[in-house]
Short mmCIF file of C-alpha atoms and ligand atoms in Angstrom, two decimals:
data_model
loop_
_atom_site.label_atom_id
_atom_site.label_comp_id
_atom_site.label_asym_id
_atom_site.label_seq_id
_atom_site.Cartn_x
_atom_site.Cartn_y
_atom_site.Cartn_z
CA UNK Q 1394 -13.53 -5.44 9.67
CA UNK Q 1395 -15.56 -2.47 10.59
CA UNK Q 1396 -14.90 0.61 8.09
CA UNK Q 1397 -14.35 3.72 10.27
CA UNK Q 1398 -14.51 7.39 9.92
CA UNK Q 1399 -13.49 9.91 12.49
CA UNK Q 1400 -12.08 13.55 12.24
CA UNK Q 1401 -9.99 15.87 14.58
CA UNK Q 1402 -9.97 19.74 14.49
CA UNK Q 1403 -6.58 21.62 13.71
CA UNK Q 1404 -5.61 23.53 16.59
CA UNK Q 1405 -2.03 23.79 17.97
CA UNK Q 1406 -3.18 22.49 21.32
CA UNK Q 1407 -3.92 18.62 20.47
CA UNK Q 1408 -4.21 17.48 23.76
CA UNK Q 1409 -3.82 14.09 25.91
CA UNK Q 1410 -7.51 13.78 26.27
CA UNK Q 1411 -7.91 13.73 22.18
CA UNK Q 1412 -5.07 11.15 22.09
CA UNK Q 1413 -6.37 8.86 24.73
CA UNK Q 1414 -10.27 9.26 23.91
CA UNK Q 1415 -10.17 9.03 20.37
CA UNK Q 1416 -6.55 9.01 18.11
CA UNK Q 1417 -5.39 6.00 19.80
CA UNK Q 1418 -8.30 4.05 19.14
CA UNK Q 1419 -8.10 4.96 15.32
CA UNK Q 1420 -6.78 1.84 13.30
CA UNK Q 1421 -5.25 1.70 10.01
CA UNK Q 1422 -7.10 -0.66 8.74
CA UNK Q 1423 -8.33 -0.41 4.85
CA UNK Q 1424 -11.52 1.55 3.94
CA UNK Q 1425 -11.23 3.69 7.00
CA UNK Q 1426 -10.75 7.48 6.64
CA UNK Q 1427 -9.07 10.16 9.11
CA UNK Q 1428 -10.09 13.18 8.29
CA UNK Q 1429 -8.32 16.94 9.21
CA UNK Q 1430 -11.71 18.77 9.69
CA UNK Q 1431 -10.53 22.04 8.76
CA UNK Q 1432 -14.32 23.48 8.10
CA UNK Q 1433 -14.87 22.89 11.78
CA UNK Q 1434 -12.50 25.10 12.93
CA UNK Q 1435 -14.08 27.79 11.32
CA UNK Q 1436 -17.02 27.83 13.49
CA UNK Q 1437 -15.24 29.74 16.45
CA UNK Q 1438 -12.48 32.45 15.58
CA UNK Q 1439 -9.22 31.69 13.71
CA UNK Q 1440 -5.95 33.04 12.62
CA UNK Q 1441 -5.45 32.25 9.10
CA UNK Q 1442 -1.86 31.74 9.50
CA UNK Q 1443 -2.34 29.58 12.75
CA UNK Q 1444 -4.86 27.58 11.11
CA UNK Q 1445 -2.84 27.07 7.76
CA UNK Q 1446 0.22 25.59 9.79
CA UNK Q 1447 -2.12 23.46 12.30
CA UNK Q 1448 -3.42 21.94 9.53
CA UNK Q 1449 0.07 20.56 8.36
CA UNK Q 1450 1.09 19.95 11.62
CA UNK Q 1451 -2.04 17.57 12.57
CA UNK Q 1452 -1.72 16.13 9.29
CA UNK Q 1453 1.81 15.06 10.57
CA UNK Q 1454 0.46 13.74 13.80
CA UNK Q 1455 -1.93 11.15 12.17
CA UNK Q 1456 0.75 10.13 9.77
CA UNK Q 1457 2.97 9.66 12.59
CA UNK Q 1458 0.54 7.21 14.10
CA UNK Q 1459 0.56 5.21 10.77
CA UNK Q 1460 -2.67 6.17 9.73
CA UNK Q 1461 -1.40 7.40 6.03
CA UNK Q 1462 -0.60 3.85 5.43
CA UNK Q 1463 -3.51 1.19 5.11
CA UNK Q 1464 -6.25 4.12 6.08
CA UNK Q 1465 -6.34 7.35 4.84
CA UNK Q 1466 -5.34 10.59 6.05
CA UNK Q 1467 -7.16 13.48 4.30
CA UNK Q 1468 -7.88 17.68 4.77
CA UNK Q 1469 -11.95 18.07 4.81
CA UNK Q 1470 -11.57 20.77 2.63
CA UNK Q 1471 -10.18 19.33 0.02
CA UNK Q 1472 -12.89 17.32 -0.40
CA UNK Q 1473 -15.74 19.87 -1.23
CA UNK Q 1474 -18.29 17.19 -1.55
CA UNK Q 1475 -18.55 17.53 2.71
CA UNK Q 1476 -19.60 21.28 2.19
CA UNK Q 1477 -22.18 20.37 -0.20
CA UNK Q 1478 -23.77 17.79 1.50
CA UNK Q 1479 -23.85 19.61 4.81
CA UNK Q 1480 -26.07 21.94 2.78
CA UNK Q 1481 -28.62 19.16 2.07
CA UNK Q 1482 -28.48 17.73 5.58
CA UNK Q 1483 -28.60 21.57 6.93
CA UNK Q 1484 -32.27 21.69 5.37
CA UNK Q 1485 -33.38 18.06 6.90
CA UNK Q 1486 -31.93 18.92 10.22
CA UNK Q 1487 -34.60 20.95 12.64
CA UNK Q 1488 -33.89 23.60 15.02
CA UNK Q 1489 -34.77 21.82 18.13
CA UNK Q 1490 -32.53 18.98 18.15
CA UNK Q 1491 -29.23 20.83 17.26
CA UNK Q 1492 -30.36 23.21 20.17
CA UNK Q 1493 -30.46 20.08 22.62
CA UNK Q 1494 -26.61 19.63 21.53
CA UNK Q 1495 -24.74 20.12 24.78
CA UNK Q 1496 -21.56 21.41 22.90
CA UNK Q 1497 -23.66 24.03 21.53
CA UNK Q 1498 -25.00 25.17 24.82
CA UNK Q 1499 -22.01 24.84 26.53
CA UNK Q 1500 -19.69 26.61 23.95
CA UNK Q 1501 -22.59 29.32 22.32
CA UNK Q 1502 -25.97 29.57 23.22
CA UNK Q 1503 -26.96 32.52 24.64
CA UNK Q 1504 -23.99 34.67 23.25
CA UNK Q 1505 -25.44 36.82 20.59
CA UNK Q 1506 -21.82 36.78 18.92
CA UNK Q 1507 -21.52 33.11 18.16
CA UNK Q 1508 -21.58 31.99 14.65
CA UNK Q 1509 -24.06 30.10 12.63
CA UNK Q 1510 -21.63 27.49 11.96
CA UNK Q 1511 -21.29 26.28 15.60
CA UNK Q 1512 -25.13 25.75 15.95
CA UNK Q 1513 -25.13 23.60 12.68
CA UNK Q 1514 -21.95 22.22 12.59
CA UNK Q 1515 -23.25 18.79 13.91
CA UNK Q 1516 -24.77 18.44 10.37
CA UNK Q 1517 -21.30 18.98 8.86
CA UNK Q 1518 -19.86 16.31 11.00
CA UNK Q 1519 -23.04 14.44 10.02
CA UNK Q 1520 -21.93 14.70 6.34
CA UNK Q 1521 -18.17 13.54 7.04
CA UNK Q 1522 -19.45 10.60 8.22
CA UNK Q 1523 -22.16 9.55 5.93
CA UNK Q 1524 -20.29 10.07 2.56
CA UNK Q 1525 -18.15 7.28 3.37
CA UNK Q 1526 -20.68 4.59 4.34
CA UNK Q 1527 -19.20 3.51 7.81
CA UNK Q 1528 -20.21 1.46 10.24
CA UNK Q 1529 -18.09 3.02 13.30
CA UNK Q 1530 -17.04 6.12 13.96
CA UNK Q 1531 -14.38 6.04 17.16
CA UNK Q 1532 -14.59 9.08 19.78
CA UNK Q 1533 -14.32 10.51 22.79
CA UNK Q 1534 -17.56 10.46 24.97
CA UNK Q 1535 -18.03 14.39 24.49
CA UNK Q 1536 -18.99 13.52 20.63
CA UNK Q 1537 -21.74 10.95 21.49
CA UNK Q 1538 -24.50 13.09 21.06
CA UNK Q 1539 -23.24 14.58 17.62
CA UNK Q 1540 -22.80 10.81 16.33
CA UNK Q 1541 -26.48 9.91 17.71
CA UNK Q 1542 -27.59 13.20 16.04
CA UNK Q 1543 -25.50 11.19 12.66
CA UNK Q 1544 -27.74 8.43 13.14
CA UNK Q 1545 -31.18 10.31 13.29
CA UNK Q 1546 -30.66 12.26 10.44
CA UNK Q 1547 -29.43 9.16 8.19
CA UNK Q 1548 -32.73 7.14 9.57
CA UNK Q 1549 -34.67 10.23 8.81
CA UNK Q 1550 -33.09 10.54 5.29
CA UNK Q 1551 -33.46 6.77 4.45
CA UNK Q 1552 -36.90 6.44 5.43
CA UNK Q 1553 -37.92 9.31 3.24
CA UNK Q 1554 -35.79 9.18 0.16
CA UNK Q 1555 -34.84 5.70 0.77
CA UNK Q 1556 -31.77 3.14 1.65
CA UNK Q 1557 -28.71 5.62 0.98
CA UNK Q 1558 -26.71 5.93 4.16
CA UNK Q 1559 -25.57 3.49 6.48
CA UNK Q 1560 -26.39 3.71 9.94
CA UNK Q 1561 -23.22 4.54 11.93
CA UNK Q 1562 -22.36 3.28 15.39
CA UNK Q 1563 -20.09 5.45 17.85
CA UNK Q 1564 -16.99 3.52 19.26
CA UNK Q 1565 -16.18 5.14 22.27
CA UNK Q 1566 -13.50 3.42 24.42
CA UNK Q 1567 -14.59 1.87 27.96
CA UNK Q 1568 -11.21 4.13 29.62
CA UNK Q 1569 -10.29 7.03 28.93
CA UNK Q 1570 -13.24 8.17 26.93
CA UNK Q 1571 -13.63 11.05 29.21
CA UNK Q 1572 -9.97 12.69 30.31
CA UNK Q 1573 -10.62 15.07 32.45
CA UNK Q 1574 -9.03 18.75 33.24
CA UNK Q 1575 -5.63 18.27 35.74
CA UNK Q 1576 -7.15 21.35 37.59
CA UNK Q 1577 -10.59 20.62 38.13
CA UNK Q 1578 -11.51 16.74 37.69
CA UNK Q 1579 -15.07 17.72 37.60
CA UNK Q 1580 -14.62 19.18 33.76
CA UNK Q 1581 -13.13 17.59 30.84
CA UNK Q 1582 -9.46 18.24 29.35
CA UNK Q 1583 -10.22 21.00 26.60
CA UNK Q 1584 -7.98 22.92 24.44
CA UNK Q 1585 -9.88 25.95 25.09
CA UNK Q 1586 -9.05 25.79 28.64
CA UNK Q 1587 -6.91 28.96 29.22
CA UNK Q 1588 -5.20 27.38 32.12
CA UNK Q 1589 -2.42 25.76 30.60
CA UNK Q 1590 -1.70 23.41 33.62
CA UNK Q 1591 -5.04 22.18 33.12
CA UNK Q 1592 -4.08 19.99 30.00
CA UNK Q 1593 -1.34 17.92 28.77
CA UNK Q 1594 -0.60 19.19 25.09
CA UNK Q 1595 0.69 16.29 22.78
CA UNK Q 1596 3.55 18.92 21.60
CA UNK Q 1597 4.68 19.42 25.60
CA UNK Q 1598 8.26 19.06 26.53
CA UNK Q 1599 9.24 16.00 29.11
CA UNK Q 1600 9.78 18.73 31.72
CA UNK Q 1601 6.44 20.55 31.05
CA UNK Q 1602 4.67 17.48 31.43
CA UNK Q 1603 6.45 16.49 34.76
CA UNK Q 1604 5.25 19.80 35.96
CA UNK Q 1605 1.62 19.59 35.13
CA UNK Q 1606 1.26 16.19 36.27
CA UNK Q 1607 3.34 17.15 39.77
CA UNK Q 1608 0.88 19.94 40.27
CA UNK Q 1609 -2.57 17.96 39.14
CA UNK Q 1610 -5.27 18.45 41.47
CA UNK Q 1611 -5.35 15.10 43.74
CA UNK Q 1612 -7.81 14.38 46.50
CA UNK Q 1613 -8.17 14.63 50.37
CA UNK Q 1614 -6.44 11.84 52.19
CA UNK Q 1615 -3.14 9.88 50.88
CA UNK Q 1616 -4.31 6.89 49.86
CA UNK Q 1617 -4.05 6.23 46.11
CA UNK Q 1618 -7.82 4.14 44.82
CA UNK Q 1619 -9.53 4.15 42.05
CA UNK Q 1620 -13.26 6.06 42.69
CA UNK Q 1621 -14.33 8.63 40.45
CA UNK Q 1622 -17.37 9.76 42.55
CA UNK Q 1623 -14.57 10.62 46.06
CA UNK Q 1624 -11.31 10.65 44.60
CA UNK Q 1625 -12.06 12.19 41.12
CA UNK Q 1626 -8.34 13.61 40.65
CA UNK Q 1627 -6.18 10.43 41.58
CA UNK Q 1628 -9.00 8.39 39.29
CA UNK Q 1629 -8.37 10.30 36.41
CA UNK Q 1630 -4.78 9.96 36.76
CA UNK Q 1631 -5.45 6.32 37.26
CA UNK Q 1632 -7.35 5.92 34.02
CA UNK Q 1633 -4.41 8.10 32.26
CA UNK Q 1634 -1.63 6.02 33.11
CA UNK Q 1635 -3.68 2.88 32.63
CA UNK Q 1636 -4.54 3.40 28.88
CA UNK Q 1637 -1.34 4.54 28.01
CA UNK Q 1638 0.94 1.72 29.38
CA UNK Q 1639 -1.61 -1.14 29.42
CA UNK Q 1640 -1.62 -2.28 32.97
CA UNK Q 1641 -4.92 -2.46 34.42
CA UNK Q 1642 -6.20 0.76 36.79
CA UNK Q 1643 -6.47 -2.15 39.73
CA UNK Q 1644 -2.79 -3.51 39.19
CA UNK Q 1645 -1.49 0.22 39.07
CA UNK Q 1646 -3.86 1.69 42.40
CA UNK Q 1647 -2.68 -1.58 43.99
CA UNK Q 1648 1.12 -0.76 43.51
CA UNK Q 1649 0.69 2.87 44.59
CA UNK Q 1650 -1.58 2.58 47.18
CA UNK Q 1651 0.29 3.11 50.24
CA UNK Q 1652 3.21 5.12 48.53
CA UNK Q 1653 1.67 8.87 48.99
CA UNK Q 1654 0.78 11.01 45.91
CA UNK Q 1655 3.96 12.11 45.10
CA UNK Q 1656 5.64 8.35 44.18
CA UNK Q 1657 2.29 7.95 42.59
CA UNK Q 1658 2.51 11.20 40.36
CA UNK Q 1659 6.08 10.90 39.62
CA UNK Q 1660 4.84 7.27 38.30
CA UNK Q 1661 2.35 8.84 36.16
CA UNK Q 1662 4.09 11.62 34.97
CA UNK Q 1663 6.81 8.67 33.90
CA UNK Q 1664 4.14 6.90 31.72
CA UNK Q 1665 2.73 9.92 29.97
CA UNK Q 1666 6.28 11.28 29.00
CA UNK Q 1667 7.70 7.79 27.53
CA UNK Q 1668 3.71 7.87 25.46
CA UNK Q 1669 4.21 11.42 24.45
CA UNK Q 1670 7.83 11.81 23.64
CA UNK Q 1671 7.79 9.43 20.72
CA UNK Q 1672 4.30 11.45 18.93
CA UNK Q 1673 6.40 14.87 19.69
CA UNK Q 1674 9.85 13.79 17.88
CA UNK Q 1675 8.35 12.00 15.25
CA UNK Q 1676 5.62 15.21 14.04
CA UNK Q 1677 8.68 17.07 14.30
CA UNK Q 1678 10.52 14.81 11.76
CA UNK Q 1679 7.36 14.90 9.46
CA UNK Q 1680 7.34 18.59 9.86
CA UNK Q 1681 11.00 18.89 8.48
CA UNK Q 1682 9.72 16.81 4.98
CA UNK Q 1683 6.71 18.79 4.02
CA UNK Q 1684 6.61 16.79 0.52
CA UNK Q 1685 5.85 13.31 2.46
CA UNK Q 1686 2.75 15.22 4.32
CA UNK Q 1687 1.59 16.28 1.00
CA UNK Q 1688 2.04 13.19 -0.35
CA UNK Q 1689 -0.17 11.51 2.07
CA UNK Q 1690 -3.07 14.09 1.94
CA UNK Q 1691 -2.93 13.95 -1.88
CA UNK Q 1692 -3.21 10.16 -1.81
CA UNK Q 1693 -6.25 10.37 1.09
CA UNK Q 1694 -7.73 13.09 -0.70
CA UNK Q 1695 -7.94 10.84 -4.13
CA UNK Q 1696 -9.36 8.08 -2.22
CA UNK Q 1697 -11.82 9.95 -0.04
CA UNK Q 1698 -13.15 11.81 -3.28
CA UNK Q 1699 -13.66 8.13 -5.21
CA UNK Q 1700 -15.92 7.14 -2.42
CA UNK Q 1701 -17.56 11.10 -1.90
CA UNK Q 1702 -18.28 11.70 -5.21
CA UNK Q 1703 -20.53 8.86 -6.09
CA UNK Q 1704 -22.39 9.31 -2.78
CA UNK Q 1705 -23.04 12.83 -3.05
CA UNK Q 1706 -24.55 12.01 -6.45
CA UNK Q 1707 -26.99 9.29 -4.93
CA UNK Q 1708 -28.21 11.92 -2.54
CA UNK Q 1709 -28.65 14.17 -5.41
CA UNK Q 1710 -30.46 11.66 -7.57
CA UNK Q 1711 -32.72 10.67 -4.48
CA UNK Q 1712 -33.75 14.26 -3.58
CA UNK Q 1713 -34.62 14.94 -6.65
CA UNK Q 1714 -31.58 17.34 -7.81
CA UNK Q 1715 -30.62 14.91 -10.57
P1 TYM W 1270 -12.43 17.41 18.57
O1 TYM W 1270 -11.41 18.20 17.47
O2 TYM W 1270 -12.39 18.22 19.57
O3 TYM W 1270 -11.91 16.15 19.00
C1 TYM W 1270 -11.41 15.45 18.35
C2 TYM W 1270 -11.52 13.64 19.43
O4 TYM W 1270 -10.95 13.84 20.78
C3 TYM W 1270 -12.25 13.70 21.70
N1 TYM W 1270 -11.67 14.18 22.99
C4 TYM W 1270 -11.58 13.58 24.33
N2 TYM W 1270 -11.83 12.46 24.41
C5 TYM W 1270 -11.69 12.02 25.62
N3 TYM W 1270 -11.04 12.94 26.71
C6 TYM W 1270 -11.18 14.58 26.50
N4 TYM W 1270 -11.17 15.29 27.18
C7 TYM W 1270 -11.25 14.35 24.92
N5 TYM W 1270 -11.44 16.04 24.43
C8 TYM W 1270 -11.51 15.47 23.17
C9 TYM W 1270 -13.06 13.97 20.79
O5 TYM W 1270 -14.28 13.20 21.66
C10 TYM W 1270 -13.02 13.60 19.81
O6 TYM W 1270 -13.02 12.59 19.27
N6 TYM W 1270 -16.36 17.67 15.95
C11 TYM W 1270 -15.01 16.56 16.05
C12 TYM W 1270 -14.47 16.18 15.20
C13 TYM W 1270 -15.18 15.91 13.83
C14 TYM W 1270 -15.79 14.33 13.70
C15 TYM W 1270 -16.43 14.50 12.73
C16 TYM W 1270 -15.63 13.51 14.56
C17 TYM W 1270 -15.78 16.57 12.81
N7 TYM W 1270 -16.44 15.72 12.04
C18 TYM W 1270 -16.67 12.90 11.90
C19 TYM W 1270 -15.76 12.37 14.39
C20 TYM W 1270 -16.84 12.14 12.75
C21 TYM W 1270 -14.51 17.47 17.13
O7 TYM W 1270 -14.65 18.54 17.29
O8 TYM W 1270 -13.43 16.75 17.85
#
């Protein structure tokens, strides 16, 4: 069984792409760690009260997914080794390689008021992963480049200072690794999209989900078919539905082929509603028992520290700080 590490930023806007591309592929295996990466959330503007609440609701979501049993759920800032290792890796990462990160290019390059944290963020992510000697990092397509940078940094460190880090692999699902915006299927679904109809939030009501799917952009023609180049809108809905209900894309497409977009979207909406509702309800229930969330996070913190502390010591030893 491969040990895994993954993380999610605590925003109040966790969307279906996060779930399909990442969360649903996180397995509650012993020795795997799933992290609410609150320090990463400081890399763009934030409101302290909102952040505090979002850390708890994101932890509740991970707990609702069963990740607090078997695997460990914790908050990044509770384990100070993450920030400490990040400094060491900041001194090994190179300006050139960080400048090539497409996420930084799309969010920040050329903007004078962008934080330094947004630029060095992939090195904090590398620290998260490398502290736990994991083989796998289950993520959506947009994080692949960051995991590849993590591999490069691990290899650079090991060749200079000796074999300290396990070199991890990204684990990316074949279908659903890049869920697209419902309003513009050329762009990925994203929490930062200002158009609320572009994304389905895991906190959305059944009615809101139905409305968003029914108004999703489809393509010209009437036929329901999987063809990402020619029919990106319909193909995105087919991928969403297939990953959530487990039926192959071809079978779904065949069922709706001649029924028109209206019937197809009603079918997709029902699948999404049925997938999101139990999560939304469980999160709500868990949030009414904050002590249970605290217990999970405390167990997670203790387990994470048991791995992170000796690993940071090995790093300090290797680089000459100890
Ligand atoms: P974040 O919080 O933006 O997203 C969490 C996960 O959701 C995936 N994702 C998507 N997958 C498919 N389609 C989409 N439209 C979509 N949008 C988001 C992301 O790929 C991600 O897997 N830097 C990371 C968090 C992080 C991390 C880590 C991840 C910090 N440290 C260590 C793995 C390991 C981020 O901001 O993800």
